[in-house]
Amino acid sequence: MEYVTLGKTGLKVSRMGLGGIPIQRIDAEGTKSLLHKLADQGVNYIDTARGYTVSEEYLGYALEGIRDKFVLATKSMARTKESMAADIEKSLHNLRTDYINLYQVHNPSMEQLDQVLAAGGALEALQEAKAAGKIGHIGLTAHSTEVFARALELDWVETIMFPYNIVESQGEELIAKCKEKNIGFIDMKPLAGGAIENGTLALRYICANKNVTIVIPGMAEEKEMEENIKACLDSSPLNEKELKEIEEVREQLGTNFCRRCNYCAPCSVGIDISGVFLFAGYLNRYGLGDWARNRYSSLAVKASACIECGKCETRCPYHLPIREMLKECAQQFGE
Ligand code: SF4
Ligand code: SF4
């Protein structure tokens, strides 16, 4: 495994870490087994979030006895001092530890970032927790380049997490600035929320960019883990065949696709928006029509139920025309 320094934090981390979202798909025992295998392979970075339902709890259970083998990072959507202080305590409790290496402000908008920075804002709680030795470092995660650019100017920001992959290169220049400013860059959504099928190609593309400090693919299975590690260890330059495939993926996906971040939720009438787009993707892209129709038919509320209130679109960090896209899905699935 290749190890790198995570910017100003000085932490030595494996170039690939565990993205903790898919932990929600498995159970505590499965998480334990996965973590032991990751430790055996030299992967020493784990990222989770207060918002990933059971992820912190399962990880806490799985870390018993092997906590010292990992650099542990989590994040919170809290914007006020009081709620952030409460979330830090909750994370410590869930993760069964007295110290979290990196605590991140989770995806604030520009307005929410103002709130985080203001008197009585979340930053005060993070700095107090740092002074008290409960957390080691403070970072920020973002989905918009506007917030990313602003974060680069904040001296307390030691790491920045942002999506970067074959079809999302809007952060490329800002990622290079992270390197200049010695801010650790953590790459999320390496597979564009599952839209990129070839995980090996996706990770090879990211690891070829040396401005990316660490990449955190979501993993829940041993097979995925092995493939991901193999891809990240291969330091040979991208070959002709891979470059051609990268172009094909770009042509196929374009820019108007859902990354399954779920920030658009809740829908006013209960549509599982990212679920609908996922099944439509399978219907259109991967030749899994029967499977997609079957799964779609099990959704309690179909795309056709959209009342076009537009609330979801104000929350989508990718500014997707959700209403239009849902109309297309309703047509394709016939309901
Ligand atoms: S526009 Fe449609 S999908 Fe979006 S929140 Fe309103 S009802 Fe739900
Ligand atoms: S529609 Fe937008 S906010 Fe909702 S899951 Fe997809 S990318 Fe995320």
PDB file of C-alpha atoms and ligand atoms in Angstrom, residues 264-273 277 302-303 305-315 322-324 326, ligand 1:
ATOM      1  CA  CYS A 264     -32.743  16.453  -2.638  1.00  0.00           C
ATOM      2  CA  ALA A 265     -34.779  14.462  -0.091  1.00  0.00           C
ATOM      3  CA  PRO A 266     -37.403  14.560   1.254  1.00  0.00           C
ATOM      4  CA  CYS A 267     -39.704  14.768  -1.738  1.00  0.00           C
ATOM      5  CA  SER A 268     -42.990  16.506  -0.972  1.00  0.00           C
ATOM      6  CA  VAL A 269     -44.977  13.451  -2.075  1.00  0.00           C
ATOM      7  CA  GLY A 270     -42.530  10.756  -1.019  1.00  0.00           C
ATOM      8  CA  ILE A 271     -40.820   9.865  -4.305  1.00  0.00           C
ATOM      9  CA  ASP A 272     -37.489   8.099  -3.797  1.00  0.00           C
ATOM     10  CA  ILE A 273     -35.824  10.406  -6.323  1.00  0.00           C
ATOM     11  CA  PHE A 277     -32.885   7.612 -11.341  1.00  0.00           C
ATOM     12  CA  LYS A 302     -43.795   6.429  -8.728  1.00  0.00           C
ATOM     13  CA  ALA A 303     -42.159   9.254 -10.693  1.00  0.00           C
ATOM     14  CA  ALA A 305     -46.734  11.320  -8.769  1.00  0.00           C
ATOM     15  CA  CYS A 306     -44.457  14.401  -8.927  1.00  0.00           C
ATOM     16  CA  ILE A 307     -46.510  17.564  -8.349  1.00  0.00           C
ATOM     17  CA  GLU A 308     -43.656  19.712  -9.695  1.00  0.00           C
ATOM     18  CA  CYS A 309     -43.297  21.763  -6.525  1.00  0.00           C
ATOM     19  CA  GLY A 310     -39.588  22.155  -7.334  1.00  0.00           C
ATOM     20  CA  LYS A 311     -38.408  21.885  -3.712  1.00  0.00           C
ATOM     21  CA  CYS A 312     -36.022  19.030  -4.500  1.00  0.00           C
ATOM     22  CA  GLU A 313     -34.268  21.063  -7.196  1.00  0.00           C
ATOM     23  CA  THR A 314     -33.331  23.810  -4.721  1.00  0.00           C
ATOM     24  CA  ARG A 315     -31.500  21.148  -2.690  1.00  0.00           C
ATOM     25  CA  ILE A 322     -35.222  16.755 -11.427  1.00  0.00           C
ATOM     26  CA  ARG A 323     -38.793  17.488 -12.512  1.00  0.00           C
ATOM     27  CA  GLU A 324     -37.927  17.055 -16.192  1.00  0.00           C
ATOM     28  CA  LEU A 326     -38.672  12.402 -13.470  1.00  0.00           C
TER      29      LEU A 326
HETATM   30  S1  SF4 B   1     -40.736  18.563  -7.613  1.00  0.00           S
HETATM   31 FE1  SF4 B   1     -41.601  16.518  -7.614  1.00  0.00          FE
HETATM   32  S2  SF4 B   1     -39.914  15.215  -6.983  1.00  0.00           S
HETATM   33 FE2  SF4 B   1     -39.353  17.299  -6.402  1.00  0.00          FE
HETATM   34  S3  SF4 B   1     -40.039  17.479  -4.256  1.00  0.00           S
HETATM   35 FE3  SF4 B   1     -41.679  18.260  -5.585  1.00  0.00          FE
HETATM   36  S4  SF4 B   1     -43.010  16.486  -5.866  1.00  0.00           S
HETATM   37 FE4  SF4 B   1     -41.052  15.695  -5.140  1.00  0.00          FE
END
